[in-house]
Amino acid sequence: MAKVAVVAAGGSLLYDDSEVNHEWLAELVACIADFTSVGNRLGLVIGGGYLARQGITSSKEAGITDVHELDLIGIAATRVNAAGVKDALRASGVGAADEVAETIDEAAALLSHHSVVVMGGTVPGHTTDAVAIGLAIAAGAESCTIATNVDYIYDSNPRTNPDASPIPRLTLVELQAVVGPPSHEGAGPNVVIDPIGVQLAIDNNLALSLLNGGDVANLAACLSGDSFTGSVVEVS
Ligand code: UTP
């Protein structure tokens, strides 16, 4: 049966250093073309990656310290990235909405009559993980996948702790113990899923999957409901 899925694609996947990773993007487009060819629909939320980091760093160097202002730079970057991904999908004949949705309500409405809706950020105060979780709830999606650049949720940060252990299966409450309470200040590159999004998932009983989206075949397996390498976060 056709289904609705939401994927958050971290901006780090879209960039190879400062250049767009066209090879990955082409694989992603093919994966989405395949997924939607049988009537499935996809909400795709794109992160800021290099563009956001660069923009936020430049603004900080120019003296901007207000988190709200810096968030707006980040949101602009996510929307530029989303527009590029949307154009790549449309150029390949995938039925993606021409609009880059700016709110969750707009995205959910577009998703009711398009195969794919692409969006970036919405408002300051969270990251695109939280946007994807909000969209999955609003659209009544069957799945919400956080595609990032690590293979699993770990019990501590694998980049700083070589002894960190992967957790292939956990509950939302156990995930919250890993990422911490909902706080935007706490969010950042060291947090595997935005804690504000995790709280939203808890409040709405939304199960999540997390995987390394650099391996697009793995993402395709997850979208198809097949076994995949990554973490499954159950409601309880
Ligand atoms: P990302 O979603 O890419 O943030 O949005 P991130 O998780 O920190 O980055 P990656 O995935 O690890 O590369 C970039 C920034 O844009 C702002 C936040 O400042 C965020 O860190 N943002 C994004 C918002 O304020 N609201 C949104 O809805 C989305």
PDB file of C-alpha atoms and ligand atoms in Angstrom:
ATOM      1  CA  MET A   1       0.000   0.000   0.000  1.00  0.00           C
ATOM      2  CA  ALA A   2       1.242   3.505  -0.803  1.00  0.00           C
ATOM      3  CA  LYS A   3       2.653   5.370   2.161  1.00  0.00           C
ATOM      4  CA  VAL A   4       3.774   8.807   3.282  1.00  0.00           C
ATOM      5  CA  ALA A   5       7.315   9.104   4.635  1.00  0.00           C
ATOM      6  CA  VAL A   6       9.351  12.011   5.949  1.00  0.00           C
ATOM      7  CA  VAL A   7      13.138  12.196   5.728  1.00  0.00           C
ATOM      8  CA  ALA A   8      15.423  14.787   7.319  1.00  0.00           C
ATOM      9  CA  ALA A   9      18.577  14.883   5.220  1.00  0.00           C
ATOM     10  CA  GLY A  10      21.381  16.517   7.201  1.00  0.00           C
ATOM     11  CA  GLY A  11      23.186  19.258   5.334  1.00  0.00           C
ATOM     12  CA  SER A  12      26.498  17.443   5.813  1.00  0.00           C
ATOM     13  CA  LEU A  13      25.267  14.849   3.285  1.00  0.00           C
ATOM     14  CA  LEU A  14      24.710  17.456   0.596  1.00  0.00           C
ATOM     15  CA  TYR A  15      28.229  18.846   0.832  1.00  0.00           C
ATOM     16  CA  ASP A  16      31.658  17.378   0.305  1.00  0.00           C
ATOM     17  CA  ASP A  17      33.628  20.044   2.173  1.00  0.00           C
ATOM     18  CA  SER A  18      32.428  23.269   0.549  1.00  0.00           C
ATOM     19  CA  GLU A  19      31.194  21.736  -2.729  1.00  0.00           C
ATOM     20  CA  VAL A  20      27.808  20.192  -3.406  1.00  0.00           C
ATOM     21  CA  ASN A  21      28.182  16.399  -3.537  1.00  0.00           C
ATOM     22  CA  HIS A  22      26.521  15.872  -6.936  1.00  0.00           C
ATOM     23  CA  GLU A  23      27.118  12.126  -6.868  1.00  0.00           C
ATOM     24  CA  TRP A  24      25.183  11.755  -3.603  1.00  0.00           C
ATOM     25  CA  LEU A  25      22.448  14.086  -4.863  1.00  0.00           C
ATOM     26  CA  ALA A  26      22.002  12.019  -8.035  1.00  0.00           C
ATOM     27  CA  GLU A  27      21.712   8.844  -5.944  1.00  0.00           C
ATOM     28  CA  LEU A  28      19.182  10.513  -3.661  1.00  0.00           C
ATOM     29  CA  VAL A  29      17.109  11.666  -6.645  1.00  0.00           C
ATOM     30  CA  ALA A  30      17.107   8.112  -8.089  1.00  0.00           C
ATOM     31  CA  CYS A  31      16.099   6.689  -4.696  1.00  0.00           C
ATOM     32  CA  ILE A  32      13.206   9.152  -4.394  1.00  0.00           C
ATOM     33  CA  ALA A  33      12.126   8.551  -8.004  1.00  0.00           C
ATOM     34  CA  ASP A  34      11.945   4.843  -7.211  1.00  0.00           C
ATOM     35  CA  PHE A  35      10.138   5.322  -3.875  1.00  0.00           C
ATOM     36  CA  THR A  36       7.485   7.607  -5.368  1.00  0.00           C
ATOM     37  CA  SER A  37       7.025   5.592  -8.590  1.00  0.00           C
ATOM     38  CA  VAL A  38       4.583   3.280  -6.810  1.00  0.00           C
ATOM     39  CA  GLY A  39       2.450   6.068  -5.364  1.00  0.00           C
ATOM     40  CA  ASN A  40       4.363   6.706  -2.140  1.00  0.00           C
ATOM     41  CA  ARG A  41       4.786  10.323  -1.068  1.00  0.00           C
ATOM     42  CA  LEU A  42       7.775  11.940   0.623  1.00  0.00           C
ATOM     43  CA  GLY A  43       8.340  15.035   2.731  1.00  0.00           C
ATOM     44  CA  LEU A  44      12.035  15.875   2.452  1.00  0.00           C
ATOM     45  CA  VAL A  45      13.607  18.324   4.908  1.00  0.00           C
ATOM     46  CA  ILE A  46      17.100  19.522   3.990  1.00  0.00           C
ATOM     47  CA  GLY A  47      19.659  20.827   6.477  1.00  0.00           C
ATOM     48  CA  GLY A  48      22.070  23.704   6.133  1.00  0.00           C
ATOM     49  CA  GLY A  49      25.451  21.952   6.067  1.00  0.00           C
ATOM     50  CA  TYR A  50      28.436  23.963   4.831  1.00  0.00           C
ATOM     51  CA  LEU A  51      26.277  26.895   3.709  1.00  0.00           C
ATOM     52  CA  ALA A  52      24.743  27.363   7.166  1.00  0.00           C
ATOM     53  CA  ARG A  53      28.059  26.947   8.983  1.00  0.00           C
ATOM     54  CA  GLN A  54      29.731  29.427   6.647  1.00  0.00           C
ATOM     55  CA  GLY A  55      26.913  31.977   6.950  1.00  0.00           C
ATOM     56  CA  ILE A  56      26.684  31.711  10.730  1.00  0.00           C
ATOM     57  CA  THR A  57      30.479  31.956  11.131  1.00  0.00           C
ATOM     58  CA  SER A  58      30.600  35.059   8.915  1.00  0.00           C
ATOM     59  CA  SER A  59      27.788  36.706  10.869  1.00  0.00           C
ATOM     60  CA  LYS A  60      29.507  35.938  14.173  1.00  0.00           C
ATOM     61  CA  GLU A  61      32.710  37.448  12.797  1.00  0.00           C
ATOM     62  CA  ALA A  62      30.692  40.526  11.887  1.00  0.00           C
ATOM     63  CA  GLY A  63      29.665  40.793  15.538  1.00  0.00           C
ATOM     64  CA  ILE A  64      26.201  39.202  15.525  1.00  0.00           C
ATOM     65  CA  THR A  65      25.672  37.316  18.765  1.00  0.00           C
ATOM     66  CA  ASP A  66      21.881  37.093  18.921  1.00  0.00           C
ATOM     67  CA  VAL A  67      20.906  33.414  18.546  1.00  0.00           C
ATOM     68  CA  HIS A  68      17.635  34.357  16.835  1.00  0.00           C
ATOM     69  CA  GLU A  69      19.531  36.343  14.185  1.00  0.00           C
ATOM     70  CA  LEU A  70      21.994  33.499  13.648  1.00  0.00           C
ATOM     71  CA  ASP A  71      19.130  31.023  13.364  1.00  0.00           C
ATOM     72  CA  LEU A  72      17.637  33.150  10.577  1.00  0.00           C
ATOM     73  CA  ILE A  73      20.928  32.839   8.648  1.00  0.00           C
ATOM     74  CA  GLY A  74      20.786  29.078   9.177  1.00  0.00           C
ATOM     75  CA  ILE A  75      17.179  28.910   7.965  1.00  0.00           C
ATOM     76  CA  ALA A  76      18.068  30.875   4.823  1.00  0.00           C
ATOM     77  CA  ALA A  77      20.870  28.384   4.104  1.00  0.00           C
ATOM     78  CA  THR A  78      18.555  25.383   4.541  1.00  0.00           C
ATOM     79  CA  ARG A  79      16.077  26.928   2.109  1.00  0.00           C
ATOM     80  CA  VAL A  80      18.757  27.544  -0.527  1.00  0.00           C
ATOM     81  CA  ASN A  81      19.831  23.905  -0.182  1.00  0.00           C
ATOM     82  CA  ALA A  82      16.208  22.733  -0.326  1.00  0.00           C
ATOM     83  CA  ALA A  83      15.629  24.725  -3.521  1.00  0.00           C
ATOM     84  CA  GLY A  84      18.635  23.034  -5.143  1.00  0.00           C
ATOM     85  CA  VAL A  85      17.419  19.560  -4.179  1.00  0.00           C
ATOM     86  CA  LYS A  86      13.884  20.374  -5.327  1.00  0.00           C
ATOM     87  CA  ASP A  87      15.206  21.535  -8.718  1.00  0.00           C
ATOM     88  CA  ALA A  88      17.288  18.354  -9.077  1.00  0.00           C
ATOM     89  CA  LEU A  89      14.192  16.243  -8.386  1.00  0.00           C
ATOM     90  CA  ARG A  90      12.036  18.165 -10.852  1.00  0.00           C
ATOM     91  CA  ALA A  91      14.763  18.053 -13.502  1.00  0.00           C
ATOM     92  CA  SER A  92      14.646  14.260 -13.217  1.00  0.00           C
ATOM     93  CA  GLY A  93      10.891  14.178 -13.656  1.00  0.00           C
ATOM     94  CA  VAL A  94       9.995  13.507 -10.012  1.00  0.00           C
ATOM     95  CA  GLY A  95       6.658  15.146  -9.143  1.00  0.00           C
ATOM     96  CA  ALA A  96       8.031  17.505  -6.521  1.00  0.00           C
ATOM     97  CA  ALA A  97       6.106  20.659  -5.624  1.00  0.00           C
ATOM     98  CA  ASP A  98       7.764  23.721  -7.162  1.00  0.00           C
ATOM     99  CA  GLU A  99       7.423  25.626  -3.895  1.00  0.00           C
ATOM    100  CA  VAL A 100       9.978  25.185  -1.104  1.00  0.00           C
ATOM    101  CA  ALA A 101       7.530  25.025   1.789  1.00  0.00           C
ATOM    102  CA  GLU A 102       8.248  27.543   4.544  1.00  0.00           C
ATOM    103  CA  THR A 103       5.917  26.196   7.203  1.00  0.00           C
ATOM    104  CA  ILE A 104       4.896  22.733   8.308  1.00  0.00           C
ATOM    105  CA  ASP A 105       1.252  23.458   7.466  1.00  0.00           C
ATOM    106  CA  GLU A 106       2.202  24.528   3.941  1.00  0.00           C
ATOM    107  CA  ALA A 107       4.330  21.406   3.473  1.00  0.00           C
ATOM    108  CA  ALA A 108       1.598  19.088   4.771  1.00  0.00           C
ATOM    109  CA  ALA A 109      -0.955  20.711   2.443  1.00  0.00           C
ATOM    110  CA  LEU A 110       1.372  20.420  -0.577  1.00  0.00           C
ATOM    111  CA  LEU A 111       2.097  16.801   0.301  1.00  0.00           C
ATOM    112  CA  SER A 112      -1.576  15.947  -0.043  1.00  0.00           C
ATOM    113  CA  HIS A 113      -1.341  16.520  -3.811  1.00  0.00           C
ATOM    114  CA  HIS A 114       2.354  16.111  -4.737  1.00  0.00           C
ATOM    115  CA  SER A 115       4.641  13.093  -4.672  1.00  0.00           C
ATOM    116  CA  VAL A 116       7.376  15.074  -2.967  1.00  0.00           C
ATOM    117  CA  VAL A 117       7.582  18.272  -0.950  1.00  0.00           C
ATOM    118  CA  VAL A 118      10.995  19.704  -0.137  1.00  0.00           C
ATOM    119  CA  MET A 119      11.603  22.221   2.613  1.00  0.00           C
ATOM    120  CA  GLY A 120      14.330  23.606   4.841  1.00  0.00           C
ATOM    121  CA  GLY A 121      13.856  25.332   8.169  1.00  0.00           C
ATOM    122  CA  THR A 122      10.774  27.118   9.453  1.00  0.00           C
ATOM    123  CA  VAL A 123      11.342  29.436  12.424  1.00  0.00           C
ATOM    124  CA  PRO A 124      14.262  30.095  14.802  1.00  0.00           C
ATOM    125  CA  GLY A 125      14.706  27.929  17.860  1.00  0.00           C
ATOM    126  CA  HIS A 126      15.305  24.423  16.568  1.00  0.00           C
ATOM    127  CA  THR A 127      16.942  22.550  13.669  1.00  0.00           C
ATOM    128  CA  THR A 128      15.595  20.733  10.621  1.00  0.00           C
ATOM    129  CA  ASP A 129      15.359  17.480  12.648  1.00  0.00           C
ATOM    130  CA  ALA A 130      12.521  19.095  14.602  1.00  0.00           C
ATOM    131  CA  VAL A 131      10.954  20.349  11.355  1.00  0.00           C
ATOM    132  CA  ALA A 132      10.949  16.811   9.924  1.00  0.00           C
ATOM    133  CA  ILE A 133       9.412  15.413  13.100  1.00  0.00           C
ATOM    134  CA  GLY A 134       6.756  18.152  13.047  1.00  0.00           C
ATOM    135  CA  LEU A 135       5.993  17.440   9.392  1.00  0.00           C
ATOM    136  CA  ALA A 136       5.732  13.689  10.015  1.00  0.00           C
ATOM    137  CA  ILE A 137       3.174  14.395  12.754  1.00  0.00           C
ATOM    138  CA  ALA A 138       1.204  16.936  10.692  1.00  0.00           C
ATOM    139  CA  ALA A 139       1.140  14.734   7.590  1.00  0.00           C
ATOM    140  CA  GLY A 140       0.321  11.544   9.509  1.00  0.00           C
ATOM    141  CA  ALA A 141       3.430   9.951   7.984  1.00  0.00           C
ATOM    142  CA  GLU A 142       4.057   6.234   8.411  1.00  0.00           C
ATOM    143  CA  SER A 143       7.768   6.844   9.009  1.00  0.00           C
ATOM    144  CA  CYS A 144      10.196   9.599   9.990  1.00  0.00           C
ATOM    145  CA  THR A 145      13.843   8.999   9.170  1.00  0.00           C
ATOM    146  CA  ILE A 146      16.734  11.165  10.308  1.00  0.00           C
ATOM    147  CA  ALA A 147      19.434  10.705   7.665  1.00  0.00           C
ATOM    148  CA  THR A 148      22.705  11.994   9.036  1.00  0.00           C
ATOM    149  CA  ASN A 149      26.420  11.275   8.770  1.00  0.00           C
ATOM    150  CA  VAL A 150      26.748   8.767  11.612  1.00  0.00           C
ATOM    151  CA  ASP A 151      25.701   5.116  11.412  1.00  0.00           C
ATOM    152  CA  TYR A 152      23.806   4.860  14.689  1.00  0.00           C
ATOM    153  CA  ILE A 153      22.703   6.656  17.799  1.00  0.00           C
ATOM    154  CA  TYR A 154      25.549   6.057  20.268  1.00  0.00           C
ATOM    155  CA  ASP A 155      25.558   6.105  24.045  1.00  0.00           C
ATOM    156  CA  SER A 156      28.048   9.000  23.864  1.00  0.00           C
ATOM    157  CA  ASN A 157      29.591  11.089  21.093  1.00  0.00           C
ATOM    158  CA  PRO A 158      31.621   8.698  18.880  1.00  0.00           C
ATOM    159  CA  ARG A 159      33.663  11.623  17.540  1.00  0.00           C
ATOM    160  CA  THR A 160      35.076  12.402  20.954  1.00  0.00           C
ATOM    161  CA  ASN A 161      34.751   9.024  22.698  1.00  0.00           C
ATOM    162  CA  PRO A 162      36.355   6.064  20.884  1.00  0.00           C
ATOM    163  CA  ASP A 163      34.576   3.716  23.313  1.00  0.00           C
ATOM    164  CA  ALA A 164      31.091   4.959  22.398  1.00  0.00           C
ATOM    165  CA  SER A 165      28.704   2.062  21.739  1.00  0.00           C
ATOM    166  CA  PRO A 166      26.037   2.032  19.034  1.00  0.00           C
ATOM    167  CA  ILE A 167      22.423   1.554  20.145  1.00  0.00           C
ATOM    168  CA  PRO A 168      20.514  -0.192  17.327  1.00  0.00           C
ATOM    169  CA  ARG A 169      17.173  -0.208  19.165  1.00  0.00           C
ATOM    170  CA  LEU A 170      15.934   2.160  21.874  1.00  0.00           C
ATOM    171  CA  THR A 171      12.838   3.996  23.060  1.00  0.00           C
ATOM    172  CA  LEU A 172      12.131   7.712  22.703  1.00  0.00           C
ATOM    173  CA  VAL A 173      12.677   8.165  26.446  1.00  0.00           C
ATOM    174  CA  GLU A 174      16.044   6.400  26.200  1.00  0.00           C
ATOM    175  CA  LEU A 175      16.901   8.684  23.264  1.00  0.00           C
ATOM    176  CA  GLN A 176      16.051  11.706  25.391  1.00  0.00           C
ATOM    177  CA  ALA A 177      18.491  10.454  28.025  1.00  0.00           C
ATOM    178  CA  VAL A 178      21.180  10.530  25.291  1.00  0.00           C
ATOM    179  CA  VAL A 179      20.376  13.940  23.745  1.00  0.00           C
ATOM    180  CA  GLY A 180      19.237  15.762  26.866  1.00  0.00           C
ATOM    181  CA  PRO A 181      16.174  17.884  27.640  1.00  0.00           C
ATOM    182  CA  PRO A 182      14.595  20.074  24.942  1.00  0.00           C
ATOM    183  CA  SER A 183      16.803  23.132  24.614  1.00  0.00           C
ATOM    184  CA  HIS A 184      17.973  24.976  21.528  1.00  0.00           C
ATOM    185  CA  GLU A 185      21.168  26.094  23.249  1.00  0.00           C
ATOM    186  CA  GLY A 186      22.018  22.446  23.758  1.00  0.00           C
ATOM    187  CA  ALA A 187      21.554  21.649  20.067  1.00  0.00           C
ATOM    188  CA  GLY A 188      24.511  21.524  17.754  1.00  0.00           C
ATOM    189  CA  PRO A 189      26.787  19.229  15.859  1.00  0.00           C
ATOM    190  CA  ASN A 190      27.440  17.047  18.925  1.00  0.00           C
ATOM    191  CA  VAL A 191      23.763  16.167  19.360  1.00  0.00           C
ATOM    192  CA  VAL A 192      22.678  13.262  17.163  1.00  0.00           C
ATOM    193  CA  ILE A 193      19.008  14.381  16.989  1.00  0.00           C
ATOM    194  CA  ASP A 194      17.714  17.823  17.996  1.00  0.00           C
ATOM    195  CA  PRO A 195      16.364  17.415  21.563  1.00  0.00           C
ATOM    196  CA  ILE A 196      13.452  19.720  20.709  1.00  0.00           C
ATOM    197  CA  GLY A 197      12.441  17.275  17.987  1.00  0.00           C
ATOM    198  CA  VAL A 198      12.825  14.363  20.390  1.00  0.00           C
ATOM    199  CA  GLN A 199      10.406  16.022  22.832  1.00  0.00           C
ATOM    200  CA  LEU A 200       7.954  16.581  19.964  1.00  0.00           C
ATOM    201  CA  ALA A 201       8.208  12.894  19.026  1.00  0.00           C
ATOM    202  CA  ILE A 202       7.580  11.889  22.660  1.00  0.00           C
ATOM    203  CA  ASP A 203       4.556  14.203  22.914  1.00  0.00           C
ATOM    204  CA  ASN A 204       3.071  12.733  19.726  1.00  0.00           C
ATOM    205  CA  ASN A 205       4.115   9.071  20.000  1.00  0.00           C
ATOM    206  CA  LEU A 206       6.149   9.215  16.807  1.00  0.00           C
ATOM    207  CA  ALA A 207       8.688   6.440  16.220  1.00  0.00           C
ATOM    208  CA  LEU A 208      11.928   7.465  14.487  1.00  0.00           C
ATOM    209  CA  SER A 209      14.734   5.884  12.519  1.00  0.00           C
ATOM    210  CA  LEU A 210      18.269   7.229  12.303  1.00  0.00           C
ATOM    211  CA  LEU A 211      20.802   6.132   9.722  1.00  0.00           C
ATOM    212  CA  ASN A 212      23.792   7.251   7.713  1.00  0.00           C
ATOM    213  CA  GLY A 213      22.233   8.886   4.663  1.00  0.00           C
ATOM    214  CA  GLY A 214      25.576   8.856   2.854  1.00  0.00           C
ATOM    215  CA  ASP A 215      24.664   5.262   1.987  1.00  0.00           C
ATOM    216  CA  VAL A 216      21.617   5.919  -0.176  1.00  0.00           C
ATOM    217  CA  ALA A 217      20.907   2.192  -0.703  1.00  0.00           C
ATOM    218  CA  ASN A 218      20.557   1.924   3.076  1.00  0.00           C
ATOM    219  CA  LEU A 219      18.133   4.850   3.093  1.00  0.00           C
ATOM    220  CA  ALA A 220      16.153   3.179   0.291  1.00  0.00           C
ATOM    221  CA  ALA A 221      15.944  -0.034   2.349  1.00  0.00           C
ATOM    222  CA  CYS A 222      14.642   1.898   5.344  1.00  0.00           C
ATOM    223  CA  LEU A 223      12.038   3.706   3.230  1.00  0.00           C
ATOM    224  CA  SER A 224      10.857   0.379   1.801  1.00  0.00           C
ATOM    225  CA  GLY A 225      10.417  -1.052   5.283  1.00  0.00           C
ATOM    226  CA  ASP A 226      13.307  -3.504   4.772  1.00  0.00           C
ATOM    227  CA  SER A 227      16.038  -4.057   7.337  1.00  0.00           C
ATOM    228  CA  PHE A 228      18.674  -1.332   7.352  1.00  0.00           C
ATOM    229  CA  THR A 229      21.813  -0.358   9.234  1.00  0.00           C
ATOM    230  CA  GLY A 230      20.951   2.275  11.816  1.00  0.00           C
ATOM    231  CA  SER A 231      18.955   2.891  14.971  1.00  0.00           C
ATOM    232  CA  VAL A 232      15.245   2.273  15.424  1.00  0.00           C
ATOM    233  CA  VAL A 233      13.648   4.488  18.076  1.00  0.00           C
ATOM    234  CA  GLU A 234      10.417   2.981  19.299  1.00  0.00           C
ATOM    235  CA  VAL A 235       7.629   4.847  21.036  1.00  0.00           C
ATOM    236  CA  SER A 236       7.973   2.686  24.166  1.00  0.00           C
TER     237      SER A 236
HETATM  238  P1  UTP B   1      20.295  22.423  10.461  1.00  0.00           P
HETATM  239  O1  UTP B   1      19.035  21.709  10.639  1.00  0.00           O
HETATM  240  O2  UTP B   1      21.143  22.079   9.294  1.00  0.00           O
HETATM  241  O3  UTP B   1      21.144  22.410  11.818  1.00  0.00           O
HETATM  242  O4  UTP B   1      19.977  23.972  10.403  1.00  0.00           O
HETATM  243  P2  UTP B   1      22.191  21.430  12.438  1.00  0.00           P
HETATM  244  O5  UTP B   1      21.481  20.165  12.842  1.00  0.00           O
HETATM  245  O6  UTP B   1      22.884  22.214  13.522  1.00  0.00           O
HETATM  246  O7  UTP B   1      23.199  21.124  11.266  1.00  0.00           O
HETATM  247  P3  UTP B   1      23.764  19.722  10.754  1.00  0.00           P
HETATM  248  O8  UTP B   1      22.579  18.915  10.275  1.00  0.00           O
HETATM  249  O9  UTP B   1      24.458  19.120  11.952  1.00  0.00           O
HETATM  250  O10 UTP B   1      24.686  20.122   9.619  1.00  0.00           O
HETATM  251  C1  UTP B   1      21.031  24.922  10.420  1.00  0.00           C
HETATM  252  C2  UTP B   1      20.757  25.991  11.451  1.00  0.00           C
HETATM  253  O11 UTP B   1      19.616  26.775  11.020  1.00  0.00           O
HETATM  254  C3  UTP B   1      18.832  27.168  12.133  1.00  0.00           C
HETATM  255  C4  UTP B   1      19.570  26.662  13.377  1.00  0.00           C
HETATM  256  O12 UTP B   1      20.455  27.682  13.784  1.00  0.00           O
HETATM  257  C5  UTP B   1      20.352  25.487  12.825  1.00  0.00           C
HETATM  258  O13 UTP B   1      21.484  25.153  13.616  1.00  0.00           O
HETATM  259  N1  UTP B   1      17.439  26.634  11.980  1.00  0.00           N
HETATM  260  C6  UTP B   1      17.188  25.610  11.128  1.00  0.00           C
HETATM  261  C7  UTP B   1      16.408  27.209  12.677  1.00  0.00           C
HETATM  262  O14 UTP B   1      16.603  28.131  13.481  1.00  0.00           O
HETATM  263  N2  UTP B   1      15.129  26.750  12.486  1.00  0.00           N
HETATM  264  C8  UTP B   1      14.848  25.746  11.629  1.00  0.00           C
HETATM  265  O15 UTP B   1      13.647  25.387  11.464  1.00  0.00           O
HETATM  266  C9  UTP B   1      15.909  25.142  10.955  1.00  0.00           C
END
